[in-house]
Amino acid sequence: MMPQDPSRDLRLWYAQPAGDKSGRRVSDESEKGWNNALPVGNGFLGGMVFGNLAADRVQLNEDSLWYGGALDRNNPDALEHLPAIRRTILEGRLTEAHDLAAMALAGVPQNQRWYQPLGNLNLIFPDLRGREGDAADYRRELDLTTAIARTEFRFEGVGYAREVFASAPDNVLVVRLTADRPGSIRVRLGLQRGHYGRFSYGSRPAASGPDEPGRSDTMVLRGQAGEGGVAFRAVIRAVVEGGEYRSIGEYLAIDRADAVTVIVGAATSFRHKNPDKVVLETVEKAAKKSYVDLRDDHVADHAQLFSRVDLALDEGNADLERMPTDRRLERVRSGEEDPGLAALYFQYGRYLSIASSRPGSLPANLQGIWNEEMDPPWDSKYTININTEMNYWLAETCNLAECHTPLFDHLERMRPNGRRTARVMYDCGGFVAHHNTDIWADTAPQGVHLPSSFWPMGAAWLVTHLWEHYAFGLDRRFLKRVYPTMKEAAEFLLDFMIEDAQGRLVTCPSVSPENTYVLPSGETGQLCAGPSMDSQIAHALFSQCIEAGEILDVDPEFRKRLDETRERLPRIEIGKHGQIKEWAEDYDEREPGHRHISHLWALHPGDRITPDATPDLARAARATLERRLAHGGGHTGWSRAWIVNFWARLRDAELAHENVCALLAKSTLPSLFDTHPPFQIDGNFGGAAGIAEMLLQSHEGTIHLLPALPKAWPTGRVRGLRARGGFEVEIEWREGKVLSARVLSRAGHPCRVRCSEPLRVETAGQWVRAKSSGDVVAFATKRGGAYSLRPA
């Protein structure tokens, strides 16, 4: 594997602390200190690092700390009233349909559970209190290559440094305090969670009391997240080098130390019967390692994932790289070009995926793993009508397939609940989920919001990720393991769909996620039969199940039924504005600039609409985007990120780039977090995926090099992107033309490469017999073989 390019400075950095206005109402999201803090995480533990001088903190999260326990929320009255709901929808009696659905389909209770913070590690430095202005040479940074947040400054002639990272090998968060003069560290450590936790000292269970009054180096926070909710434990251990320490009240006071290593661990009863024992043992084990070993093990583990991909979108601009990240962002907002910032943003998306979604963890939620609010926006859970799926668009293309697995694990937890929801609410087989789920894999409708709550396609969309994982890796054992999950999602749709007046099979009741249509009479509606997105997802799922069954040589009769049903799904149709129709009927939208663009699912993440195979539909997709954007669409970060992917799939390089710049300028916080507003992480992941789509596509059966390369990125290189068929790809280009490419075949699959220039292929110094047709060159590969391609 080629090493990460040492000339690329992949650091976010700032010349001032994040500040901390979390307790104040502010008008601008960028003024909130939390939004300026820098994230670290290992999939299980997350921390937001502020870098404040006198009163610093690391805001802590544990991925399984959610309020409340599991519930059976399936509405027992749903099935009785389902025929009437369907009838009133099909007859256009929307007021009646909406009224009945709000009562009969809503979950009981209406809402799922929500994600909560673990607490705060507070670090108070008495010597700096009131004297922050005397500090000099301040710098705060996050190094993406090491996954370490660092704060450094000088005060009274002494150089101070603070490092923070979340170690996956040791499953702890580590804070290191050092100074270049011995005996200069003076700090008070506190572990607090407001009114929602119980504090104690000592490394033994609370009933046993502290180790030694006034002399404990360990602090414990215990609590339970609501009735029936998880029990949680957080522990900090201070390893003090030189100086002295005392426990006073709810603080650990450290004076005249040479260095301090603070080790933070957490556990809940979601995974462990005895979280006390687990977290204390975890922290004890980590505390026995030297800081150097903790750091080295963490960096090596992170690099194994992060260093797989390298991206340069220019030849390097040292002046810009020396500029603080927030100032670079301001330049982009003023209309300046900064390809290096786009590359940094891309790698930041990969970094956030590694930090928030690791094998064994829960999936990344709406905020990834970082949330400081007890009652967070949209509950900081899993919104599965676009947002959770977008969180994982980069996983395969950007060479982080392992980070995809928490989503698959959660799908398995959803299956039993989804079976019950399918049977109780709809008398259907298979399994279903609606537009949200939570830690307990809840599948009943969330809330009573007619434009979103009663959408029955959440499971169907999620399981398409299983096929994508297979398509990139060609792991037949994986496909055999997940095929039953794919099949169950399809079985639900086979039972659930009904025949409409035109003889088509449609979902009903459903919605086009979060949008509202207008009837010719002027009446508005949300519930409908056969929204375009549903039919597109169903077509994709049925096709994937058919192909999977053929590969595994199973279920011929089931495959036949899927094929017959697929032929009766509504076709993708063009409406009166030249657009892709959003509903089965050609309704107008009440909000033409709506953030959801669900009816282009078949363009991305689906693959049925392409410029070559379906040129008329591709033109209609363009018209759809132009109409949305003309009416103010793309005003949320994640929506703008989706638009980047759409334009990339349409191979419109300049509009894809225009929307990358808009994403940075309008929907990115100083920390480079995406904002809806408020902060949502999906735009970070979707934006990174969109940049990858501009450089490499493989959904049409070929590896398409630079399909949407904009003029603003004339020179560059990318290494490590993955293509379907089991390939990894490296590309170098100059003046917009491919100079060279390299394809590594992981599976020995035949390879087809598309490029605007004719290519020659060689391996191990020998030319490879290849067949050229138009702009595509095809050749056989061997597993593990590396193939170099150059212009002929």
mmCIF file of C-alpha atoms in Angstrom, residues 165-374:
data_model
loop_
_atom_site.group_PDB
_atom_site.id
_atom_site.type_symbol
_atom_site.label_atom_id
_atom_site.label_comp_id
_atom_site.label_asym_id
_atom_site.label_seq_id
_atom_site.Cartn_x
_atom_site.Cartn_y
_atom_site.Cartn_z
ATOM 1 C CA PHE A 165 -7.806 11.014 21.097
ATOM 2 C CA ALA A 166 -10.285 8.145 21.289
ATOM 3 C CA SER A 167 -8.493 4.827 21.067
ATOM 4 C CA ALA A 168 -10.229 1.896 19.391
ATOM 5 C CA PRO A 169 -7.619 -0.693 20.518
ATOM 6 C CA ASP A 170 -8.057 0.275 24.185
ATOM 7 C CA ASN A 171 -11.652 1.587 23.954
ATOM 8 C CA VAL A 172 -10.852 4.681 25.999
ATOM 9 C CA LEU A 173 -10.612 8.394 25.395
ATOM 10 C CA VAL A 174 -7.235 9.812 26.381
ATOM 11 C CA VAL A 175 -6.275 13.369 27.363
ATOM 12 C CA ARG A 176 -2.594 14.217 27.733
ATOM 13 C CA LEU A 177 -1.416 17.419 29.445
ATOM 14 C CA THR A 178 2.247 18.421 29.124
ATOM 15 C CA ALA A 179 4.484 21.469 29.583
ATOM 16 C CA ASP A 180 8.064 22.168 28.557
ATOM 17 C CA ARG A 181 8.998 23.184 32.121
ATOM 18 C CA PRO A 182 8.780 20.512 34.875
ATOM 19 C CA GLY A 183 6.181 21.041 37.584
ATOM 20 C CA SER A 184 4.032 23.440 35.512
ATOM 21 C CA ILE A 185 0.772 21.463 35.250
ATOM 22 C CA ARG A 186 -1.959 22.669 37.612
ATOM 23 C CA VAL A 187 -5.456 21.437 36.780
ATOM 24 C CA ARG A 188 -8.801 20.513 38.375
ATOM 25 C CA LEU A 189 -10.610 17.614 36.743
ATOM 26 C CA GLY A 190 -14.363 17.135 37.008
ATOM 27 C CA LEU A 191 -16.759 14.612 35.530
ATOM 28 C CA GLN A 192 -20.267 16.035 35.410
ATOM 29 C CA ARG A 193 -23.652 15.366 33.812
ATOM 30 C CA GLY A 194 -25.794 18.080 35.388
ATOM 31 C CA HIS A 195 -28.792 16.628 37.232
ATOM 32 C CA TYR A 196 -28.630 13.327 35.383
ATOM 33 C CA GLY A 197 -25.851 11.313 37.007
ATOM 34 C CA ARG A 198 -24.511 10.225 40.414
ATOM 35 C CA PHE A 199 -20.865 10.917 41.170
ATOM 36 C CA SER A 200 -18.416 8.983 43.331
ATOM 37 C CA TYR A 201 -14.677 8.409 43.751
ATOM 38 C CA GLY A 202 -12.764 5.177 43.692
ATOM 39 C CA SER A 203 -12.046 2.145 41.577
ATOM 40 C CA ARG A 204 -14.479 -0.131 43.439
ATOM 41 C CA PRO A 205 -18.276 -0.306 43.279
ATOM 42 C CA ALA A 206 -19.995 2.661 44.930
ATOM 43 C CA ALA A 207 -21.212 0.611 47.898
ATOM 44 C CA SER A 208 -17.629 -0.140 48.871
ATOM 45 C CA GLY A 209 -16.695 3.524 49.180
ATOM 46 C CA PRO A 210 -13.649 5.307 47.763
ATOM 47 C CA ASP A 211 -10.154 3.851 47.795
ATOM 48 C CA GLU A 212 -8.785 6.393 50.257
ATOM 49 C CA PRO A 213 -10.493 9.641 51.306
ATOM 50 C CA GLY A 214 -8.870 12.599 49.574
ATOM 51 C CA ARG A 215 -6.399 10.408 47.643
ATOM 52 C CA SER A 216 -8.349 8.749 44.841
ATOM 53 C CA ASP A 217 -7.103 9.075 41.277
ATOM 54 C CA THR A 218 -10.361 7.704 39.888
ATOM 55 C CA MET A 219 -13.779 9.306 39.473
ATOM 56 C CA VAL A 220 -16.974 7.435 38.577
ATOM 57 C CA LEU A 221 -20.265 8.703 37.147
ATOM 58 C CA ARG A 222 -23.256 6.384 37.411
ATOM 59 C CA GLY A 223 -26.816 6.735 36.219
ATOM 60 C CA GLN A 224 -29.751 5.359 34.299
ATOM 61 C CA ALA A 225 -31.279 6.917 31.198
ATOM 62 C CA GLY A 226 -34.935 6.951 32.183
ATOM 63 C CA GLU A 227 -37.351 4.233 33.194
ATOM 64 C CA GLY A 228 -36.322 1.003 31.534
ATOM 65 C CA GLY A 229 -33.381 2.766 29.932
ATOM 66 C CA VAL A 230 -29.780 1.695 29.960
ATOM 67 C CA ALA A 231 -27.635 1.931 33.076
ATOM 68 C CA PHE A 232 -24.466 3.833 32.259
ATOM 69 C CA ARG A 233 -21.061 4.208 33.862
ATOM 70 C CA ALA A 234 -18.255 6.640 33.079
ATOM 71 C CA VAL A 235 -14.834 6.503 34.710
ATOM 72 C CA ILE A 236 -11.832 8.794 34.553
ATOM 73 C CA ARG A 237 -8.415 7.811 35.856
ATOM 74 C CA ALA A 238 -5.629 10.386 36.211
ATOM 75 C CA VAL A 239 -2.082 9.144 35.797
ATOM 76 C CA VAL A 240 0.004 11.927 37.334
ATOM 77 C CA GLU A 241 3.722 12.280 36.638
ATOM 78 C CA GLY A 242 5.435 14.304 39.383
ATOM 79 C CA GLY A 243 3.551 16.743 41.586
ATOM 80 C CA GLU A 244 0.604 15.736 43.756
ATOM 81 C CA TYR A 245 -3.119 15.157 43.518
ATOM 82 C CA ARG A 246 -6.094 15.293 45.899
ATOM 83 C CA SER A 247 -9.798 14.541 45.541
ATOM 84 C CA ILE A 248 -11.911 17.469 46.748
ATOM 85 C CA GLY A 249 -15.690 17.523 46.354
ATOM 86 C CA GLU A 250 -16.441 16.563 42.784
ATOM 87 C CA TYR A 251 -12.963 17.437 41.532
ATOM 88 C CA LEU A 252 -9.541 15.897 41.321
ATOM 89 C CA ALA A 253 -7.001 18.632 42.053
ATOM 90 C CA ILE A 254 -3.544 18.179 40.515
ATOM 91 C CA ASP A 255 -0.666 20.554 41.296
ATOM 92 C CA ARG A 256 2.972 20.926 40.201
ATOM 93 C CA ALA A 257 2.815 17.932 37.858
ATOM 94 C CA ASP A 258 5.224 17.370 34.984
ATOM 95 C CA ALA A 259 2.553 15.654 32.885
ATOM 96 C CA VAL A 260 -0.916 14.151 33.335
ATOM 97 C CA THR A 261 -2.659 11.431 31.338
ATOM 98 C CA VAL A 262 -6.422 11.293 31.844
ATOM 99 C CA ILE A 263 -8.073 8.061 30.739
ATOM 100 C CA VAL A 264 -11.832 8.071 30.168
ATOM 101 C CA GLY A 265 -13.918 4.941 29.820
ATOM 102 C CA ALA A 266 -17.654 4.304 29.588
ATOM 103 C CA ALA A 267 -20.042 1.385 29.307
ATOM 104 C CA THR A 268 -23.782 0.750 29.476
ATOM 105 C CA SER A 269 -26.071 -2.147 30.169
ATOM 106 C CA PHE A 270 -27.027 -2.230 26.480
ATOM 107 C CA ARG A 271 -23.950 -4.373 25.882
ATOM 108 C CA HIS A 272 -22.868 -5.443 29.368
ATOM 109 C CA LYS A 273 -24.663 -7.044 32.301
ATOM 110 C CA ASN A 274 -22.181 -5.389 34.644
ATOM 111 C CA PRO A 275 -21.038 -2.094 33.098
ATOM 112 C CA ASP A 276 -19.321 -1.132 36.379
ATOM 113 C CA LYS A 277 -16.962 -4.073 36.176
ATOM 114 C CA VAL A 278 -16.349 -3.717 32.454
ATOM 115 C CA VAL A 279 -15.479 -0.027 32.447
ATOM 116 C CA LEU A 280 -13.278 -0.198 35.543
ATOM 117 C CA GLU A 281 -11.339 -3.112 34.068
ATOM 118 C CA THR A 282 -11.023 -1.296 30.719
ATOM 119 C CA VAL A 283 -9.655 1.853 32.334
ATOM 120 C CA GLU A 284 -7.359 -0.106 34.648
ATOM 121 C CA LYS A 285 -5.882 -1.994 31.717
ATOM 122 C CA ALA A 286 -5.315 1.180 29.702
ATOM 123 C CA ALA A 287 -3.759 2.961 32.689
ATOM 124 C CA LYS A 288 -1.056 0.295 32.867
ATOM 125 C CA LYS A 289 0.188 1.260 29.415
ATOM 126 C CA SER A 290 2.511 4.198 28.873
ATOM 127 C CA TYR A 291 1.127 7.222 27.074
ATOM 128 C CA VAL A 292 3.488 6.546 24.185
ATOM 129 C CA ASP A 293 2.097 3.033 23.799
ATOM 130 C CA LEU A 294 -1.507 4.244 24.044
ATOM 131 C CA ARG A 295 -0.825 6.866 21.401
ATOM 132 C CA ASP A 296 1.150 4.616 19.068
ATOM 133 C CA ASP A 297 -1.441 1.839 19.181
ATOM 134 C CA HIS A 298 -4.202 4.346 18.463
ATOM 135 C CA VAL A 299 -2.376 5.975 15.551
ATOM 136 C CA ALA A 300 -1.514 2.631 13.954
ATOM 137 C CA ASP A 301 -5.103 1.421 14.230
ATOM 138 C CA HIS A 302 -6.494 4.615 12.728
ATOM 139 C CA ALA A 303 -3.932 4.672 9.916
ATOM 140 C CA GLN A 304 -4.871 1.150 8.862
ATOM 141 C CA LEU A 305 -8.226 2.583 7.765
ATOM 142 C CA PHE A 306 -7.540 6.221 6.999
ATOM 143 C CA SER A 307 -4.387 5.824 4.902
ATOM 144 C CA ARG A 308 -6.103 3.653 2.293
ATOM 145 C CA VAL A 309 -7.204 6.715 0.305
ATOM 146 C CA ASP A 310 -5.187 9.754 -0.720
ATOM 147 C CA LEU A 311 -6.605 12.721 -2.631
ATOM 148 C CA ALA A 312 -4.980 15.830 -4.073
ATOM 149 C CA LEU A 313 -7.116 18.236 -6.102
ATOM 150 C CA ASP A 314 -4.295 20.651 -6.858
ATOM 151 C CA GLU A 315 -0.512 20.743 -6.798
ATOM 152 C CA GLY A 316 -0.499 22.075 -3.269
ATOM 153 C CA ASN A 317 -0.831 25.619 -1.989
ATOM 154 C CA ALA A 318 1.359 26.163 1.032
ATOM 155 C CA ASP A 319 -0.088 29.622 1.668
ATOM 156 C CA LEU A 320 -3.603 28.230 1.963
ATOM 157 C CA GLU A 321 -2.494 25.276 4.088
ATOM 158 C CA ARG A 322 -0.871 27.749 6.483
ATOM 159 C CA MET A 323 -4.183 29.594 6.759
ATOM 160 C CA PRO A 324 -6.600 28.640 9.586
ATOM 161 C CA THR A 325 -9.462 26.436 8.427
ATOM 162 C CA ASP A 326 -12.180 28.908 9.366
ATOM 163 C CA ARG A 327 -10.456 31.591 7.300
ATOM 164 C CA ARG A 328 -10.228 29.245 4.316
ATOM 165 C CA LEU A 329 -13.932 28.614 4.686
ATOM 166 C CA GLU A 330 -14.585 32.365 4.697
ATOM 167 C CA ARG A 331 -12.627 32.660 1.428
ATOM 168 C CA VAL A 332 -14.868 30.058 -0.184
ATOM 169 C CA ARG A 333 -17.925 31.918 1.089
ATOM 170 C CA SER A 334 -16.646 35.027 -0.662
ATOM 171 C CA GLY A 335 -16.354 33.117 -3.951
ATOM 172 C CA GLU A 336 -12.668 32.129 -3.938
ATOM 173 C CA GLU A 337 -11.526 28.713 -5.163
ATOM 174 C CA ASP A 338 -9.803 26.323 -2.754
ATOM 175 C CA PRO A 339 -9.519 22.801 -4.196
ATOM 176 C CA GLY A 340 -7.353 21.811 -1.235
ATOM 177 C CA LEU A 341 -10.207 22.602 1.152
ATOM 178 C CA ALA A 342 -12.532 20.371 -0.877
ATOM 179 C CA ALA A 343 -9.956 17.568 -0.574
ATOM 180 C CA LEU A 344 -9.672 18.207 3.171
ATOM 181 C CA TYR A 345 -13.468 18.110 3.456
ATOM 182 C CA PHE A 346 -13.501 14.781 1.603
ATOM 183 C CA GLN A 347 -10.953 13.271 3.978
ATOM 184 C CA TYR A 348 -12.796 14.765 6.953
ATOM 185 C CA GLY A 349 -15.876 12.803 5.874
ATOM 186 C CA ARG A 350 -13.816 9.612 5.890
ATOM 187 C CA TYR A 351 -12.341 10.557 9.271
ATOM 188 C CA LEU A 352 -15.828 11.070 10.743
ATOM 189 C CA SER A 353 -16.951 7.687 9.437
ATOM 190 C CA ILE A 354 -14.015 5.954 11.118
ATOM 191 C CA ALA A 355 -14.671 7.888 14.333
ATOM 192 C CA SER A 356 -18.414 7.214 14.517
ATOM 193 C CA SER A 357 -18.968 3.766 13.004
ATOM 194 C CA ARG A 358 -16.698 0.841 13.823
ATOM 195 C CA PRO A 359 -17.365 -2.911 13.790
ATOM 196 C CA GLY A 360 -19.436 -3.724 16.884
ATOM 197 C CA SER A 361 -20.652 -0.174 17.450
ATOM 198 C CA LEU A 362 -24.099 1.186 16.723
ATOM 199 C CA PRO A 363 -24.511 2.900 13.345
ATOM 200 C CA ALA A 364 -23.732 6.584 12.972
ATOM 201 C CA ASN A 365 -26.873 8.524 13.880
ATOM 202 C CA LEU A 366 -28.054 11.958 12.762
ATOM 203 C CA GLN A 367 -25.163 13.519 14.668
ATOM 204 C CA GLY A 368 -22.753 10.666 14.081
ATOM 205 C CA ILE A 369 -21.783 9.976 17.690
ATOM 206 C CA TRP A 370 -21.522 13.597 18.920
ATOM 207 C CA ASN A 371 -24.442 15.194 20.767
ATOM 208 C CA GLU A 372 -24.498 17.408 23.850
ATOM 209 C CA GLU A 373 -28.253 17.900 24.265
ATOM 210 C CA MET A 374 -30.527 15.854 26.514
#
